Amino acid sequence: MANPISFSPSLLSSDFAAFGQDAKMSAEAGAELLHFDVMDGHFVPNITFGAGVVSALRPHSNALFDIHLMIENPDRYVADFARAGADIITVHAEACTHLQRVLSMIRQSGAKAGVALNPHTPLCILENVLGDIDLILIMTVNPGFGGQSFIPQSIPKVRAAREMLDGAQSKAWLEVDGGVNSTTIGSIANAGADMFVAGSALFGHPQGFEFALSELRSLAGSAR
Ligand code: DX5
Ligand code: ZN
């Protein structure tokens, strides 16, 4: 059973000089989460920001802080992000030699534990750690940049992830990240995702963030 629909706007597409304002605006528009794309220039080609930005923004928003670590050796930074105010810490399966250990480290830190999968990584890598997971993040673009096009072959993968979670009676969130917009969100919601990251579709919408969020929310709701 999918969870209620929720949204995690990605700060990657917001104004880097106005993070505080944009975090506040996002929460006031009703977004349940705020998505932080942490990139190290190694796991992905781009570099963004670290735990300092997360802790600086904590007083500006009551949304759940959803930290997407696109970094190598993420275990080295779990404690820092937890201390900074992370509610969910998601690591890439591809970046963890000892994934189960990292997931339990995240839970011990007090945060919810998420695992992200790149487009080429098969779902079955999660089969034996489902009990340690609070969130599966299906990447629907290759990570590193905002504003890329949704990879359509991801739809069957989202559907299979829904079946996997339901089969295990897991209440974990099923989050989708990359190319989520008014054209793609219907089929993603229909496939069983319940948490949606969106960057350019929200922060770059000509009619504004709040309009874009409510449009995406109603498209997702009616496609379920
Ligand atoms: C990509 C990031 C995404 C990105 C999504 O590596 O993980 O969170 O901000 O941006 P859009 O929604 O523009 O595809
Ligand atoms: Zn992300």
CSV table of C-alpha atoms and ligand atoms in Angstrom, one decimal:
chain,number,residue,atom,x,y,z
A,1,MET,CA,0.0,0.0,0.0
A,2,ALA,CA,1.4,3.3,-1.1
A,3,ASN,CA,1.7,6.1,1.5
A,4,PRO,CA,-0.1,9.4,1.1
A,5,ILE,CA,1.3,11.5,-1.7
A,6,SER,CA,4.1,13.9,-0.7
A,7,PHE,CA,6.4,16.4,-2.4
A,8,SER,CA,10.1,17.1,-1.9
A,9,PRO,CA,11.1,20.2,-3.8
A,10,SER,CA,14.8,20.1,-4.8
A,11,LEU,CA,16.8,23.1,-3.7
A,12,LEU,CA,19.2,22.4,-6.6
A,13,SER,CA,16.8,24.4,-8.9
A,14,SER,CA,16.2,27.2,-6.4
A,15,ASP,CA,18.2,30.4,-6.1
A,16,PHE,CA,21.5,29.5,-4.3
A,17,ALA,CA,21.7,33.0,-3.0
A,18,ALA,CA,18.2,32.7,-1.4
A,19,PHE,CA,18.0,29.2,0.1
A,20,GLY,CA,16.4,30.5,3.3
A,21,GLN,CA,13.7,32.3,1.5
A,22,ASP,CA,13.0,29.4,-0.9
A,23,ALA,CA,13.0,26.8,1.9
A,24,LYS,CA,10.4,28.9,3.7
A,25,MET,CA,8.3,29.5,0.6
A,26,SER,CA,8.3,25.8,-0.2
A,27,ALA,CA,7.0,24.9,3.3
A,28,GLU,CA,4.4,27.6,3.2
A,29,ALA,CA,3.1,26.3,-0.2
A,30,GLY,CA,2.5,23.0,1.5
A,31,ALA,CA,5.5,20.8,0.5
A,32,GLU,CA,5.9,18.1,3.1
A,33,LEU,CA,9.6,17.7,2.5
A,34,LEU,CA,12.6,19.7,1.3
A,35,HIS,CA,15.1,17.8,-0.9
A,36,PHE,CA,18.9,18.5,-0.5
A,37,ASP,CA,21.1,17.2,-3.4
A,38,VAL,CA,24.5,16.7,-1.9
A,39,MET,CA,27.1,16.2,-4.6
A,40,ASP,CA,30.9,15.6,-4.1
A,41,GLY,CA,32.3,15.9,-7.6
A,42,HIS,CA,33.4,12.2,-7.5
A,43,PHE,CA,30.2,10.0,-7.3
A,44,VAL,CA,28.7,12.6,-9.7
A,45,PRO,CA,30.4,15.2,-11.8
A,46,ASN,CA,28.9,18.2,-10.0
A,47,ILE,CA,29.6,19.8,-6.5
A,48,THR,CA,26.9,21.4,-4.4
A,49,PHE,CA,26.9,21.8,-0.6
A,50,GLY,CA,27.3,20.0,2.7
A,51,ALA,CA,25.8,19.6,6.1
A,52,GLY,CA,26.5,23.3,7.0
A,53,VAL,CA,23.7,24.4,4.5
A,54,VAL,CA,21.3,21.9,6.1
A,55,SER,CA,21.8,23.2,9.6
A,56,ALA,CA,21.6,26.8,8.4
A,57,LEU,CA,18.3,26.1,6.9
A,58,ARG,CA,16.8,24.1,9.7
A,59,PRO,CA,15.3,27.1,11.4
A,60,HIS,CA,13.6,28.3,8.2
A,61,SER,CA,11.3,25.3,7.6
A,62,ASN,CA,9.3,22.7,9.5
A,63,ALA,CA,9.3,20.4,6.4
A,64,LEU,CA,11.0,17.0,6.7
A,65,PHE,CA,14.6,17.4,5.5
A,66,ASP,CA,15.2,14.8,2.8
A,67,ILE,CA,19.0,14.5,2.2
A,68,HIS,CA,20.1,12.8,-1.0
A,69,LEU,CA,23.7,12.0,-0.7
A,70,MET,CA,25.3,11.6,-4.1
A,71,ILE,CA,28.7,11.1,-2.6
A,72,GLU,CA,31.4,8.4,-2.2
A,73,ASN,CA,31.8,6.9,1.3
A,74,PRO,CA,28.6,8.3,2.6
A,75,ASP,CA,29.0,6.6,6.0
A,76,ARG,CA,31.7,9.2,6.8
A,77,TYR,CA,29.0,11.9,6.8
A,78,VAL,CA,25.9,10.3,8.2
A,79,ALA,CA,26.5,11.7,11.8
A,80,ASP,CA,27.1,15.2,10.4
A,81,PHE,CA,23.9,15.3,8.4
A,82,ALA,CA,21.9,13.8,11.3
A,83,ARG,CA,23.2,16.5,13.7
A,84,ALA,CA,22.5,19.1,11.1
A,85,GLY,CA,18.8,18.2,11.2
A,86,ALA,CA,18.2,15.6,8.5
A,87,ASP,CA,15.0,13.6,8.9
A,88,ILE,CA,15.8,11.2,6.0
A,89,ILE,CA,19.3,10.3,4.8
A,90,THR,CA,19.4,8.5,1.5
A,91,VAL,CA,22.6,6.9,0.2
A,92,HIS,CA,23.3,5.4,-3.2
A,93,ALA,CA,23.6,1.6,-3.2
A,94,GLU,CA,26.3,2.0,-5.8
A,95,ALA,CA,28.4,4.0,-3.3
A,96,CYS,CA,28.2,1.5,-0.4
A,97,THR,CA,30.3,-1.6,-0.2
A,98,HIS,CA,28.5,-2.4,3.1
A,99,LEU,CA,25.0,-1.1,2.5
A,100,GLN,CA,23.3,-2.9,5.4
A,101,ARG,CA,25.9,-1.4,7.8
A,102,VAL,CA,25.3,2.1,6.4
A,103,LEU,CA,21.6,1.8,6.7
A,104,SER,CA,21.7,0.7,10.3
A,105,MET,CA,24.1,3.6,11.0
A,106,ILE,CA,21.6,6.0,9.6
A,107,ARG,CA,18.8,4.6,11.8
A,108,GLN,CA,21.0,4.7,14.8
A,109,SER,CA,21.6,8.4,14.1
A,110,GLY,CA,17.9,9.0,14.5
A,111,ALA,CA,17.1,9.6,10.8
A,112,LYS,CA,15.1,7.5,8.4
A,113,ALA,CA,17.2,5.4,6.1
A,114,GLY,CA,16.9,5.7,2.3
A,115,VAL,CA,18.6,3.9,-0.6
A,116,ALA,CA,18.8,5.5,-4.0
A,117,LEU,CA,19.3,3.4,-7.2
A,118,ASN,CA,20.8,4.8,-10.4
A,119,PRO,CA,18.8,4.1,-13.6
A,120,HIS,CA,21.0,1.1,-14.5
A,121,THR,CA,21.0,-0.5,-11.0
A,122,PRO,CA,18.6,-3.4,-10.7
A,123,LEU,CA,16.0,-3.4,-7.9
A,124,CYS,CA,17.0,-6.9,-6.7
A,125,ILE,CA,20.1,-5.3,-5.0
A,126,LEU,CA,17.6,-4.3,-2.2
A,127,GLU,CA,16.0,-7.7,-1.8
A,128,ASN,CA,18.0,-8.7,1.3
A,129,VAL,CA,17.9,-5.3,3.0
A,130,LEU,CA,14.3,-4.4,2.7
A,131,GLY,CA,13.8,-4.6,6.5
A,132,ASP,CA,16.5,-1.9,7.0
A,133,ILE,CA,15.0,0.5,4.5
A,134,ASP,CA,12.5,3.4,5.2
A,135,LEU,CA,12.7,4.8,1.7
A,136,ILE,CA,13.6,3.6,-1.8
A,137,LEU,CA,14.6,6.4,-4.2
A,138,ILE,CA,14.3,5.5,-7.9
A,139,MET,CA,16.5,7.8,-9.9
A,140,THR,CA,14.7,8.5,-13.2
A,141,VAL,CA,17.7,10.5,-14.6
A,142,ASN,CA,21.4,9.9,-14.2
A,143,PRO,CA,22.2,11.9,-11.1
A,144,GLY,CA,24.3,15.1,-11.1
A,145,PHE,CA,22.1,17.8,-12.6
A,146,GLY,CA,18.7,19.3,-12.5
A,147,GLY,CA,16.5,19.8,-15.5
A,148,GLN,CA,17.2,16.5,-17.3
A,149,SER,CA,14.6,14.5,-19.2
A,150,PHE,CA,12.8,11.6,-17.4
A,151,ILE,CA,14.0,8.2,-18.6
A,152,PRO,CA,10.7,6.4,-19.6
A,153,GLN,CA,12.1,2.9,-19.0
A,154,SER,CA,11.9,3.8,-15.3
A,155,ILE,CA,8.1,3.3,-15.1
A,156,PRO,CA,8.3,-0.5,-15.0
A,157,LYS,CA,11.0,-0.2,-12.4
A,158,VAL,CA,8.8,2.0,-10.2
A,159,ARG,CA,6.0,-0.5,-10.6
A,160,ALA,CA,8.3,-3.4,-9.7
A,161,ALA,CA,9.5,-1.5,-6.6
A,162,ARG,CA,5.9,-1.0,-5.5
A,163,GLU,CA,5.3,-4.7,-5.9
A,164,MET,CA,8.4,-5.5,-4.0
A,165,LEU,CA,7.5,-3.2,-1.0
A,166,ASP,CA,3.9,-4.5,-0.9
A,167,GLY,CA,5.1,-8.1,-1.1
A,168,ALA,CA,7.3,-7.5,1.9
A,169,GLN,CA,4.5,-5.6,3.7
A,170,SER,CA,6.9,-2.7,3.9
A,171,LYS,CA,5.6,0.8,4.6
A,172,ALA,CA,8.7,2.4,3.1
A,173,TRP,CA,8.3,5.4,1.0
A,174,LEU,CA,8.8,5.0,-2.8
A,175,GLU,CA,10.4,8.2,-4.0
A,176,VAL,CA,11.1,9.2,-7.6
A,177,ASP,CA,13.7,11.8,-8.6
A,178,GLY,CA,14.5,13.3,-12.0
A,179,GLY,CA,12.4,14.8,-14.7
A,180,VAL,CA,9.2,14.9,-12.6
A,181,ASN,CA,6.9,17.4,-14.2
A,182,SER,CA,3.2,17.8,-15.3
A,183,THR,CA,3.8,15.5,-18.3
A,184,THR,CA,5.5,12.6,-16.4
A,185,ILE,CA,4.0,12.7,-13.0
A,186,GLY,CA,0.7,10.9,-13.9
A,187,SER,CA,2.4,7.7,-15.1
A,188,ILE,CA,4.8,7.8,-12.2
A,189,ALA,CA,2.0,8.0,-9.6
A,190,ASN,CA,0.1,5.4,-11.4
A,191,ALA,CA,3.1,3.0,-11.2
A,192,GLY,CA,3.0,3.4,-7.4
A,193,ALA,CA,5.4,6.1,-6.3
A,194,ASP,CA,4.2,8.1,-3.3
A,195,MET,CA,7.0,10.7,-2.8
A,196,PHE,CA,8.0,13.1,-5.6
A,197,VAL,CA,11.1,15.1,-5.9
A,198,ALA,CA,10.8,18.0,-8.4
A,199,GLY,CA,13.3,20.8,-9.0
A,200,SER,CA,13.0,22.6,-12.3
A,201,ALA,CA,9.2,21.9,-12.6
A,202,LEU,CA,8.6,23.8,-9.4
A,203,PHE,CA,11.2,26.5,-9.0
A,204,GLY,CA,11.3,27.2,-12.8
A,205,HIS,CA,7.5,27.3,-13.4
A,206,PRO,CA,6.4,30.5,-15.2
A,207,GLN,CA,3.2,30.6,-13.0
A,208,GLY,CA,5.2,30.2,-9.8
A,209,PHE,CA,6.1,27.6,-7.3
A,210,GLU,CA,2.7,27.3,-5.5
A,211,PHE,CA,0.8,27.0,-8.7
A,212,ALA,CA,3.2,24.3,-10.0
A,213,LEU,CA,3.0,22.3,-6.7
A,214,SER,CA,-0.8,22.2,-6.6
A,215,GLU,CA,-0.9,21.2,-10.3
A,216,LEU,CA,1.5,18.4,-9.8
A,217,ARG,CA,-0.3,17.3,-6.6
A,218,SER,CA,-3.7,17.1,-8.4
A,219,LEU,CA,-2.2,15.3,-11.4
A,220,ALA,CA,-0.6,12.7,-9.1
A,221,GLY,CA,-3.7,12.3,-7.1
A,222,SER,CA,-6.0,11.7,-10.0
A,223,ALA,CA,-3.6,9.2,-11.7
A,224,ARG,CA,-3.5,6.9,-8.7
B,1,DX5,C1,19.6,15.1,-9.8
B,1,DX5,C2,19.0,15.4,-8.5
B,1,DX5,C3,17.6,15.8,-8.5
B,1,DX5,C4,17.4,17.1,-9.3
B,1,DX5,C5,16.0,16.9,-9.9
B,1,DX5,O1,20.8,14.5,-9.6
B,1,DX5,O2,19.0,14.2,-7.6
B,1,DX5,O3,17.0,15.9,-7.2
B,1,DX5,O4,17.4,18.2,-8.5
B,1,DX5,O5,15.8,18.0,-10.8
B,1,DX5,P1,14.6,18.0,-11.8
B,1,DX5,O6,13.3,17.9,-11.1
B,1,DX5,O7,14.8,19.3,-12.5
B,1,DX5,O8,14.8,16.9,-12.8
B,2,ZN,ZN,17.9,14.3,-5.7
